Short mmCIF file of C-alpha atoms in Angstrom, two decimals:
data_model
loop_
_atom_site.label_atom_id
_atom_site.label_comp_id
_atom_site.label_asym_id
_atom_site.label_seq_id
_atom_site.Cartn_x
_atom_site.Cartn_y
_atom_site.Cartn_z
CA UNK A 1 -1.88 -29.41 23.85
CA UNK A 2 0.08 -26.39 24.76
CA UNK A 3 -2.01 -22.77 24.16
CA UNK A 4 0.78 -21.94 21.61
CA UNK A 5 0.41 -24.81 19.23
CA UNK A 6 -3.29 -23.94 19.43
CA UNK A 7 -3.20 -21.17 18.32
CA UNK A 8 -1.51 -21.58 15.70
CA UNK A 9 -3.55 -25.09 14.40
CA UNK A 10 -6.66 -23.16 15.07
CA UNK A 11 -5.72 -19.68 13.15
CA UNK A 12 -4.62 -21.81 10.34
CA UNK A 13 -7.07 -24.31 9.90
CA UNK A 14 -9.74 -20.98 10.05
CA UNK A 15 -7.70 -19.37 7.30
CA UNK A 16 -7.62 -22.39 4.96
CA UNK A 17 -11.41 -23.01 5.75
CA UNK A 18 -12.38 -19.44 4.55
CA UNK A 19 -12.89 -17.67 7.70
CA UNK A 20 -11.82 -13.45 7.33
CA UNK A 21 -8.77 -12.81 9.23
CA UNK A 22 -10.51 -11.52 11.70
CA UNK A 23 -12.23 -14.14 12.76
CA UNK A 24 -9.30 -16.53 12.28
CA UNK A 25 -7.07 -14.51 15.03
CA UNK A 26 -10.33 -13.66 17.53
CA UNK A 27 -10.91 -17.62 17.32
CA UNK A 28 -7.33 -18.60 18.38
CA UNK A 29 -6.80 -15.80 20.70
CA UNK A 30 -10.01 -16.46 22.76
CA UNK A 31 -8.95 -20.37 22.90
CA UNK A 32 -5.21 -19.69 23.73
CA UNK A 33 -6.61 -17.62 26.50
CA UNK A 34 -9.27 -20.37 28.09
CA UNK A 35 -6.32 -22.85 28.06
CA UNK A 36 -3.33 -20.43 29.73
CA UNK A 37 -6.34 -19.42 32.22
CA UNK A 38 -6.19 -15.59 31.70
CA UNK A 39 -8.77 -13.30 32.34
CA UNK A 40 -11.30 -13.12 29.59
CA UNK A 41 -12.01 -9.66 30.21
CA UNK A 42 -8.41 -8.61 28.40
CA UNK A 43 -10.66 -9.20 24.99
CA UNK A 44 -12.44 -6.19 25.79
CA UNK A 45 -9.47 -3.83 27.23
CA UNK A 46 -7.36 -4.61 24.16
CA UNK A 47 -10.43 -3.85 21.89
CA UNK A 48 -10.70 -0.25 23.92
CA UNK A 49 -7.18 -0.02 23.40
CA UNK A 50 -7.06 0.07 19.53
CA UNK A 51 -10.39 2.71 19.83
CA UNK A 52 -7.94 4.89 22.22
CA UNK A 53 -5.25 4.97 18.93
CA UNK A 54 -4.80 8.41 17.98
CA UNK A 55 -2.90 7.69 14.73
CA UNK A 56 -6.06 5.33 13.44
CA UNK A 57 -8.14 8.34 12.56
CA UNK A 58 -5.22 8.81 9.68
CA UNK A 59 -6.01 5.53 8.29
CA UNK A 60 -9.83 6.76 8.11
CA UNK A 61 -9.44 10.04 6.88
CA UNK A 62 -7.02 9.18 4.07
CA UNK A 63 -9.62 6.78 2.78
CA UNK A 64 -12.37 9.17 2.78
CA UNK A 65 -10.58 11.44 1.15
CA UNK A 66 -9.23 8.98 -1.50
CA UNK A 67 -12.79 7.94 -2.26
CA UNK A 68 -13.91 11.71 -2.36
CA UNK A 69 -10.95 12.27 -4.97
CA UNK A 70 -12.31 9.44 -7.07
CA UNK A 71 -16.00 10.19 -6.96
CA UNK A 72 -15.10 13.81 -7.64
CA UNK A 73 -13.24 13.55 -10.68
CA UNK A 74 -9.41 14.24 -9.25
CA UNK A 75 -8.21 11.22 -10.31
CA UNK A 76 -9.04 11.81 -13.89
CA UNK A 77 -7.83 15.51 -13.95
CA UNK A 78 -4.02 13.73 -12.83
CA UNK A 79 -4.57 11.78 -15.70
CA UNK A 80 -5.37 14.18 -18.38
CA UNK A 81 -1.94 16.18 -17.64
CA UNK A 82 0.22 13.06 -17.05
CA UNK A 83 -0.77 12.14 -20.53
CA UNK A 84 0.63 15.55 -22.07
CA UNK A 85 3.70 14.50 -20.41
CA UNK A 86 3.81 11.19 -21.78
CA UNK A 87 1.37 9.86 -24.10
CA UNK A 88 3.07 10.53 -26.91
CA UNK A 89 5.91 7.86 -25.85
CA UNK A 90 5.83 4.41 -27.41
CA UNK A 91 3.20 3.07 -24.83
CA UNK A 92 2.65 6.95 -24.05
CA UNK A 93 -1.16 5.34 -21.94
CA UNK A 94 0.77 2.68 -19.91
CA UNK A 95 2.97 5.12 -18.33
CA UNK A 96 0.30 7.99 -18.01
CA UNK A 97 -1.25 5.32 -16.01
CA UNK A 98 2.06 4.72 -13.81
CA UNK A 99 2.68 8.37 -13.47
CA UNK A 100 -0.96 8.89 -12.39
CA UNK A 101 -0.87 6.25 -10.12
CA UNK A 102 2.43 7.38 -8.35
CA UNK A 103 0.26 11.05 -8.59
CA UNK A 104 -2.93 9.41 -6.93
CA UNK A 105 -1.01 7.50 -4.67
CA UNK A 106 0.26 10.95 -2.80
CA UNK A 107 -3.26 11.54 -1.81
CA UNK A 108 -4.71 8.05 -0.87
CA UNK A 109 -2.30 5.57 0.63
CA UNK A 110 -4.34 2.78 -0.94
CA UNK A 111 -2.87 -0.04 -3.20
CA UNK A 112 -6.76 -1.70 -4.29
CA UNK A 113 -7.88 2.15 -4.40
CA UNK A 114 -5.47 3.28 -7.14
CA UNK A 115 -6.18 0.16 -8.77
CA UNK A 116 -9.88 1.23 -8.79
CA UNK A 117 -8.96 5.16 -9.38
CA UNK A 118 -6.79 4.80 -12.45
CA UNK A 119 -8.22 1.55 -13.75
CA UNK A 120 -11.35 2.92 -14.81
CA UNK A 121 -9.99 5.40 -16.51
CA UNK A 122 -7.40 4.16 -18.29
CA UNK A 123 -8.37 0.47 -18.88
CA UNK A 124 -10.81 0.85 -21.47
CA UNK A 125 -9.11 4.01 -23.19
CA UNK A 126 -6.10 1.26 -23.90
CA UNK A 127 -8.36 -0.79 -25.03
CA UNK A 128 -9.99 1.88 -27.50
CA UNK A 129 -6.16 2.84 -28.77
CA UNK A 130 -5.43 -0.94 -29.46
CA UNK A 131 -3.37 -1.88 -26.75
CA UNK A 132 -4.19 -5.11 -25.50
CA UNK A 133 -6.59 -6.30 -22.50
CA UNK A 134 -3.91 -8.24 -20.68
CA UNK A 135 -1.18 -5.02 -21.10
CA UNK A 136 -3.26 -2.65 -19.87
CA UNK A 137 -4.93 -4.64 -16.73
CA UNK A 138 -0.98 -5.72 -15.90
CA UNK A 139 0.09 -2.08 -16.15
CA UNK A 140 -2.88 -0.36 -13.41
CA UNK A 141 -2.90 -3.75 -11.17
CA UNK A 142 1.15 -2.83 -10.93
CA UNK A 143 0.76 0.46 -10.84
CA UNK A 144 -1.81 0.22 -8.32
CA UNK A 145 1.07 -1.05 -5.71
CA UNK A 146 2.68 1.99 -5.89
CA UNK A 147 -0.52 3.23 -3.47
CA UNK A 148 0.78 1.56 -0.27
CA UNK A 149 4.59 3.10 -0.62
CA UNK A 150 4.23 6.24 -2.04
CA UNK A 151 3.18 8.14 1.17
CA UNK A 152 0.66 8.74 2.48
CA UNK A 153 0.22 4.96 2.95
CA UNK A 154 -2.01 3.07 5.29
CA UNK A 155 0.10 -0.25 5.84
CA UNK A 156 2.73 2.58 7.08
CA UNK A 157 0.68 4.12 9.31
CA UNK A 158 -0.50 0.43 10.61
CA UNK A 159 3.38 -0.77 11.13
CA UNK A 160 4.48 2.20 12.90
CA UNK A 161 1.56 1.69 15.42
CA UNK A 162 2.50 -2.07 15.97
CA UNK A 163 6.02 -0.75 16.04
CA UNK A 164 5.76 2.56 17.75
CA UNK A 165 7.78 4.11 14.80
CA UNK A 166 7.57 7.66 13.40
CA UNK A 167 4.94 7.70 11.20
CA UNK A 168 6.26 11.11 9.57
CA UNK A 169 9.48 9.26 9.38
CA UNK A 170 7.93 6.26 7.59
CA UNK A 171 6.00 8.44 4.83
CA UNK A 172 9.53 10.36 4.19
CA UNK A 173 11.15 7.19 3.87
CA UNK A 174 8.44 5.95 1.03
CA UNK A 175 9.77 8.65 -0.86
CA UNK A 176 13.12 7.91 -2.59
CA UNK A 177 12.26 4.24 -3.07
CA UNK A 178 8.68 4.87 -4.56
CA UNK A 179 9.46 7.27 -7.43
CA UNK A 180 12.90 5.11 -7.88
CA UNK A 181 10.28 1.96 -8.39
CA UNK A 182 7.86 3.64 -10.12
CA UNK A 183 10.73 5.54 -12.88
CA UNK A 184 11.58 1.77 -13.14
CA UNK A 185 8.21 0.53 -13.74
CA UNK A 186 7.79 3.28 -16.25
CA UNK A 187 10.56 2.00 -17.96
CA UNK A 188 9.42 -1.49 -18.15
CA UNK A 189 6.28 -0.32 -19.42
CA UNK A 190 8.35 1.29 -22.32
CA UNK A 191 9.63 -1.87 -23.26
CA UNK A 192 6.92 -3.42 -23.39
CA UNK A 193 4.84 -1.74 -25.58
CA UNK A 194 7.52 -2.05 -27.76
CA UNK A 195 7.81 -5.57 -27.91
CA UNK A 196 4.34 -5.22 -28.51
CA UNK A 197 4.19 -2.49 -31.32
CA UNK A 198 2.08 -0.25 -29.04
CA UNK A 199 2.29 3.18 -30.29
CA UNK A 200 1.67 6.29 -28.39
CA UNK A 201 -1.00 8.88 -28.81
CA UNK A 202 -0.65 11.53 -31.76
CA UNK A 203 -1.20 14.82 -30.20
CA UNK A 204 0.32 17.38 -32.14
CA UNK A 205 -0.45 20.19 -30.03
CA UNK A 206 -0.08 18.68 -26.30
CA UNK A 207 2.74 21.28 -25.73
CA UNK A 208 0.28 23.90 -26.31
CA UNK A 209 -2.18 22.85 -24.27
CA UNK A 210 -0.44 21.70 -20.87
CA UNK A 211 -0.58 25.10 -19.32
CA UNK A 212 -4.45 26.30 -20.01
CA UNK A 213 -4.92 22.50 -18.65
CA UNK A 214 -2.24 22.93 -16.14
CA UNK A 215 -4.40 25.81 -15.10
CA UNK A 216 -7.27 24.02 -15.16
CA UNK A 217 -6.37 21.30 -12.98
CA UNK A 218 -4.51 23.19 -10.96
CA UNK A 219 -6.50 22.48 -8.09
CA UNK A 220 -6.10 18.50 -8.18
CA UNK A 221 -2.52 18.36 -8.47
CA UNK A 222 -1.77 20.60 -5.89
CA UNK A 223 -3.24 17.67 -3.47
CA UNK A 224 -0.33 16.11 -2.96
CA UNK A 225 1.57 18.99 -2.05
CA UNK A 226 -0.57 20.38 0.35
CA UNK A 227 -1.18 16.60 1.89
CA UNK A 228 2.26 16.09 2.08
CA UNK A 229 3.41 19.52 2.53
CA UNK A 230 1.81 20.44 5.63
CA UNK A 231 3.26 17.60 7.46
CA UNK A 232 6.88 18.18 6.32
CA UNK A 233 6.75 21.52 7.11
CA UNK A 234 5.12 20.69 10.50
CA UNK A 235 2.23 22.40 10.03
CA UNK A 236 -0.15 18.79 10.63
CA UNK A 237 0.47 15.39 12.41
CA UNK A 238 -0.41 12.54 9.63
CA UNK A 239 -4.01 12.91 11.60
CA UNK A 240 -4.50 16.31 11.08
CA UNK A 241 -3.44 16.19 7.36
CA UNK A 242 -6.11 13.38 6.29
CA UNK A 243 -8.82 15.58 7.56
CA UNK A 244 -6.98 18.34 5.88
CA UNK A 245 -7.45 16.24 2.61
CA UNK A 246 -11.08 15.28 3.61
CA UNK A 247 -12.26 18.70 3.62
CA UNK A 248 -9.80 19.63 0.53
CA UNK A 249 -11.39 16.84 -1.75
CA UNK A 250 -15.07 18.58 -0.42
CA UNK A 251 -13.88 21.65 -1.86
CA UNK A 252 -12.82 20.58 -5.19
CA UNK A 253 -15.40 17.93 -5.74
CA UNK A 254 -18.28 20.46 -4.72
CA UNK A 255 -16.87 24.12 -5.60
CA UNK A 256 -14.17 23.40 -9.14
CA UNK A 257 -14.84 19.98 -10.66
CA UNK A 258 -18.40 20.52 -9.50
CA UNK A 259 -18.79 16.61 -10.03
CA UNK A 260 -19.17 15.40 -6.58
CA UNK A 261 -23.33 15.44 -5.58
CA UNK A 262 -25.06 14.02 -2.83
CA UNK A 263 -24.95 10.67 -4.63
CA UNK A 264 -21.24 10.31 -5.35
CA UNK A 265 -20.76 11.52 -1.35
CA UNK A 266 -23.15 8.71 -0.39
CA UNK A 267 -21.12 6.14 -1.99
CA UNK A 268 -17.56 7.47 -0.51
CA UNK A 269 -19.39 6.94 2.64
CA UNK A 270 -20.29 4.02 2.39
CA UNK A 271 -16.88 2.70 0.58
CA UNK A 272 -15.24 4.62 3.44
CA UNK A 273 -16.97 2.54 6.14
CA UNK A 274 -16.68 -1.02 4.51
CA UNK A 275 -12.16 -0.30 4.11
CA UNK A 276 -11.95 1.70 7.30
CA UNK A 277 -13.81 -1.02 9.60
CA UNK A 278 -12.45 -3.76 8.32
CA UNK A 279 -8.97 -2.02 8.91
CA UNK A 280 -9.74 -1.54 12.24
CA UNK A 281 -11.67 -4.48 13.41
CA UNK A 282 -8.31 -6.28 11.92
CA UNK A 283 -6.17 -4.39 14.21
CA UNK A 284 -8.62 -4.81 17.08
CA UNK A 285 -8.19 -8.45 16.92
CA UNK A 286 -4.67 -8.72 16.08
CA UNK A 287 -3.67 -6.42 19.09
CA UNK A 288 -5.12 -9.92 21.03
CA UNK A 289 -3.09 -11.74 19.28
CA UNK A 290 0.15 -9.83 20.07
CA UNK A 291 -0.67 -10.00 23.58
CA UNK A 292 -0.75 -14.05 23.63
CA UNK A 293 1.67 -13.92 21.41
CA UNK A 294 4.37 -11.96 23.64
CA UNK A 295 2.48 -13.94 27.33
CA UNK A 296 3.94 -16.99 25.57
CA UNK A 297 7.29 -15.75 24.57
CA UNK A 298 7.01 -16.64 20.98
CA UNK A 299 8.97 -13.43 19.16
CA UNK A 300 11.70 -14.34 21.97
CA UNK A 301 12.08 -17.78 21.19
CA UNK A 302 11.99 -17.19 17.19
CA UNK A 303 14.37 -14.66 17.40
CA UNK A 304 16.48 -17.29 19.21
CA UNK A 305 15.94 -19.94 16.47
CA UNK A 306 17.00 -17.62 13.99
CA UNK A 307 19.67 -16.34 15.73
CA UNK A 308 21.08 -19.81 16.32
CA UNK A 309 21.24 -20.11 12.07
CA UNK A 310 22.52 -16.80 11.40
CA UNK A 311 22.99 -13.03 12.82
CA UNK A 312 23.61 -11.90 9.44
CA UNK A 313 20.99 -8.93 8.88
CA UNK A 314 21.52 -9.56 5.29
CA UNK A 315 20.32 -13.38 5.36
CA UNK A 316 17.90 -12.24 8.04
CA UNK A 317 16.04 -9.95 5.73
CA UNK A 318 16.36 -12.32 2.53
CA UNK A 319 14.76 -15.09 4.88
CA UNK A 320 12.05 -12.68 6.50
CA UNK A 321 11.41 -11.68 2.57
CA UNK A 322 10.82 -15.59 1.33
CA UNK A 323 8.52 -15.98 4.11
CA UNK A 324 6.35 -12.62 3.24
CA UNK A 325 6.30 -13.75 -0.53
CA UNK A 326 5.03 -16.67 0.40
CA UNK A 327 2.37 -15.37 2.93
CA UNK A 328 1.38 -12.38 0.53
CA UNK A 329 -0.17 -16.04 -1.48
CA UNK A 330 -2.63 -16.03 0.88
CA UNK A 331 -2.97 -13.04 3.34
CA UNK A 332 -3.82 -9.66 2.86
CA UNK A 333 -0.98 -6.67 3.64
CA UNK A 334 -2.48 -5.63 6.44
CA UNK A 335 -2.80 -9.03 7.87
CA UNK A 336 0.66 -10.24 7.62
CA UNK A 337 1.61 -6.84 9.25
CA UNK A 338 -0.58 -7.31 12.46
CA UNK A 339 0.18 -10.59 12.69
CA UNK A 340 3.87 -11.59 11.72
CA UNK A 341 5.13 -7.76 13.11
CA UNK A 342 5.61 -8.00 16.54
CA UNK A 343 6.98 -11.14 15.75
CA UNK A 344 9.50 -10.15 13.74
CA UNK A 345 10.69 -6.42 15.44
CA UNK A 346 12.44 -8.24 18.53
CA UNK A 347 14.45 -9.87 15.94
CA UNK A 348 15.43 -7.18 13.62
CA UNK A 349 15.78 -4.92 16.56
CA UNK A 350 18.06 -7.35 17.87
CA UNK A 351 20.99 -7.64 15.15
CA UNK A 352 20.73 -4.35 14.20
CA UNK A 353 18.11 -3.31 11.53
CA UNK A 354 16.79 0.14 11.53
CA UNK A 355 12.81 -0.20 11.87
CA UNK A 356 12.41 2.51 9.81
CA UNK A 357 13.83 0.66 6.88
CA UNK A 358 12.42 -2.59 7.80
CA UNK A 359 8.69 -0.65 7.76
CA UNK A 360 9.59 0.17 3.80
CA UNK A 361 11.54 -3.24 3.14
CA UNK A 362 8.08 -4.74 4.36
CA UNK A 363 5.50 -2.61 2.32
CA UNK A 364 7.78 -3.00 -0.71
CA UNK A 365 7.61 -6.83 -0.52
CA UNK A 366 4.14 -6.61 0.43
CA UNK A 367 3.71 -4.82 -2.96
CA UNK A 368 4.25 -7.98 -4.90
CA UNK A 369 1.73 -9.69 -2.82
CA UNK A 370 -0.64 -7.85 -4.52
CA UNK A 371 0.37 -9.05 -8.06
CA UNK A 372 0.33 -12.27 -6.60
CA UNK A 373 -2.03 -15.34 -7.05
CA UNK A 374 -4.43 -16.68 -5.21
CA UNK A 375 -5.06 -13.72 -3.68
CA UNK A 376 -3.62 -11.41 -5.64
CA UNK A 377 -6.43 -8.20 -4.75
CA UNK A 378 -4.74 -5.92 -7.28
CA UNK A 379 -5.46 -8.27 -10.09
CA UNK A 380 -8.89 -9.20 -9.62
CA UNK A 381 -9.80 -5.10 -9.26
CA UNK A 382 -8.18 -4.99 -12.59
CA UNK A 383 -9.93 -8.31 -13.90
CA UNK A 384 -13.13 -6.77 -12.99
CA UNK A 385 -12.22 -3.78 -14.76
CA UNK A 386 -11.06 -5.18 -18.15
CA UNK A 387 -13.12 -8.41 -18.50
CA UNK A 388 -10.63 -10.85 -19.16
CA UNK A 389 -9.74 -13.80 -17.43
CA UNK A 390 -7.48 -13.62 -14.08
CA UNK A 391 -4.69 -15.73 -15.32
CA UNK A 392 -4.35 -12.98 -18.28
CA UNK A 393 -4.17 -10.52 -15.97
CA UNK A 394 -1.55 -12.62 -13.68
CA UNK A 395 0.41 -12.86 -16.86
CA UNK A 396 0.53 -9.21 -17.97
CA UNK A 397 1.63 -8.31 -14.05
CA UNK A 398 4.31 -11.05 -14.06
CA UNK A 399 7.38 -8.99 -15.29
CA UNK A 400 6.33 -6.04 -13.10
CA UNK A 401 6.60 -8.28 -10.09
CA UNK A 402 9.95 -9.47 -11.36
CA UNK A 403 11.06 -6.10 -11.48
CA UNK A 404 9.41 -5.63 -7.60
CA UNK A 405 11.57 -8.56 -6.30
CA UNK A 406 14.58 -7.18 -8.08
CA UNK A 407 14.37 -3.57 -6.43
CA UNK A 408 13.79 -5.57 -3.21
CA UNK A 409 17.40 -7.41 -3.65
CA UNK A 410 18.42 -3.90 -4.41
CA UNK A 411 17.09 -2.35 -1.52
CA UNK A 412 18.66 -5.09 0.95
CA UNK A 413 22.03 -4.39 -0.60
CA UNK A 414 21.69 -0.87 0.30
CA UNK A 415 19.68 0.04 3.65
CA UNK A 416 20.42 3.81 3.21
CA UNK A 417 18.33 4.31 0.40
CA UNK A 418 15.35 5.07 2.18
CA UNK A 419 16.56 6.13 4.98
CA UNK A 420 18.62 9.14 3.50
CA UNK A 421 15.67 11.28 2.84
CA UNK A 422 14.60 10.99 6.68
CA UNK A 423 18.16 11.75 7.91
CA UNK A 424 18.52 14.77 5.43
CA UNK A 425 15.07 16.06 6.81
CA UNK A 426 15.53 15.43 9.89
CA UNK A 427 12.22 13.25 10.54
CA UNK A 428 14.65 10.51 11.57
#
């Protein structure tokens, strides 16, 4: 049996036994590489290679800093002012909770994390204003995708490794598409609750309250600004600005919230460890896989195949998106990014599809793979969060990953859309 069907049989069969991905890729790898007869000792110079990747430290320090937000009480500050924007809308707490999501997202790059952040929150205070269970776990397990595009994001900082992309240029191209998704989400949301007879919240006096609370959350929703802001401006590589929002979370969750003690710190430690490793013990392995992956010629000879069918870049991407929507059933985002990547760049590359706009075209679709059973990791955060079943939840998420696929047949039909920001910019 030739090394490539092996490892393919043998990553497969470990992923439909139960085996983490990273053990399903290290498994294959290491037996693709006793049949070609290559040195064994490339397992350990790839694994040195991932520790040597600068960019990484992003992916670490934007989760620290997420769960420092959380623990600290920044995510629930976003909340209280989105809701004098809003609440007062028919389904006034289902779009607080989009708007603080797309808010929160700005600061964590984390789809499960918003999830968790906003859920929390605004789950059971739904509940309490007689909104239903399966509404409100639909509405944060949706707006909870909005965490891997709205920058910064960590599957963006992961693809432009694998792809040697501008990461800068990636987190300016999130922009245009993420608040045009999440205004459309809000909408949706409107609807909804509508259909449903959800009213919104009867505060008579938000207007006079927004700026002594603007004031007093002033801190927290400047975040995103000075995340974001200092590496538009230039002032901080993507690196320098998750440290930036590390030590900016410290501040506010020690010195103004005054919420974040030894004990909350503790636990963003810990949380920080458990995402962080597994991120990068993924990539570790996957760089392997790549390797093998490009010894045997395999990108080459699908890019052929699919060449041979079509060198439409339309059909290409509509293909390329069937085959992620499927996948996102079963694999994680990160996954199908370390694995199906350097598979697929040759190709796009090839007949003429900016990488830039493939990275977004990729998180977006990888955005319903979070609303999407089995797997589905957004909705079982939010089925832990509102006690109902996970088919409830599944069902309350369905239209909002309608709506996802729609904006992706949008976004195929026109390319520019993200890229416009970057070009305008000049990140790109």
């Amino acid at each position: 049996m030739s090394a490539d069907i092996v490892l393919w049989v043998v990553m497969v069969f470990c992923l439909v036994v139960g085996c983490p991905i990273f053990v399903s890729l290290g498994m294959a790898s290491t037996l693709a590489l006793i049949l070609t007869n290559i040195p064994m000792r490339i397992i350990a110079l790839d694994m040195l290679k991932v520790m040597d990747m600068f960019p990484l430290l992003a992916v670490v320090g934007f989760v620290f800093a997420g769960a420092l937000m959380e623990k600290g009480g920044m995510a629930r500050q976003i909340i209280d002012v989105a809701s004098l924007f809003v609440g007062r809308i028919r389904g006034g707490l289902g779009i607080t909770t989009i708007l603080g999501s797309l808010f929160f997202a700005a600061m964590i790059g984390s789809g499960p994390g918003t999830v968790a952040a906003m859920g929390s929150i605004m789950i059971p205070t739904m509940i309490r204003r007689g909104y239903s269970p399966e509404y409100a776990a639909g509405v944060c397990a949706t707006g909870g995708t909005l965490g891997i595009l709205i920058p910064p994001s960590n599957p963006m900082i992961i693809y432009g490794i694998i792809a040697n992309t501008s990461i800068a240029a990636l987190f300016t191209a999130g922009f245009v598409p993420g608040f045009v998704l999440g205004f459309m989400m809000m909408v949706m949301t409107y609807f909804l609750a509508r259909r449903a007879g959800f009213t919104g919240t009867a505060d008579e006096d938000g207007d006079a309250r927004f700026w002594p609370m603007f004031r007093k959350n002033f801190f927290s929703l400047m975040a995103p600004v000075i995340i974001l802001g200092s590496i538009y401006a230039g002032i901080c590589t993507p690196v320098e600005a998750s440290v930036a929002a590390v030590f900016y979370a410290l501040f506010v969750g020690t010195c103004i919230t005054r919420e974040l003690k030894v004990v909350q710190l503790w636990d963003a430690i810990r949380l920080t460890n458990i995402s962080a490793g597994s991120i990068i013990i993924v990539l570790g392995v996957s760089t392997l896989f790549g390797r093998i992956l490009t010894i045997q010629r395999i990108p080459h000879q699908l890019a052929n195949a699919m060449i041979t069918l079509t060198d439409n870049p339309y059909v290409i991407l509509v293909l390329v998106g069937l085959l992620l929507l499927f996948l996102g059933m079963f694999m994680e985002t990160l996954a199908t990014i370390v694995i199906l990547a350097p598979i697929f760049l040759p190709l796009i590359i090839r007949v003429g599809i900016d990488p830039v706009f493939f990275g977004i075209f990729w998180v977006i679709t990888n955005e319903v793979a979070l609303l999407s059973p089995p797997l589905g990791v957004n909705l079982f955060i939010a089925q832990n969060l509102s006690g109902i079943s996970f088919e409830r939840v599944a069902r309350g998420a369905f239209p909002y990953m309608m709506l996802i696929i729609c904006f992706i047949i949008m976004l195929i039909l026109f390319q520019d859309l993200p890229l416009w920001l970057p070009r305008l910019t000049g990140q790109y």
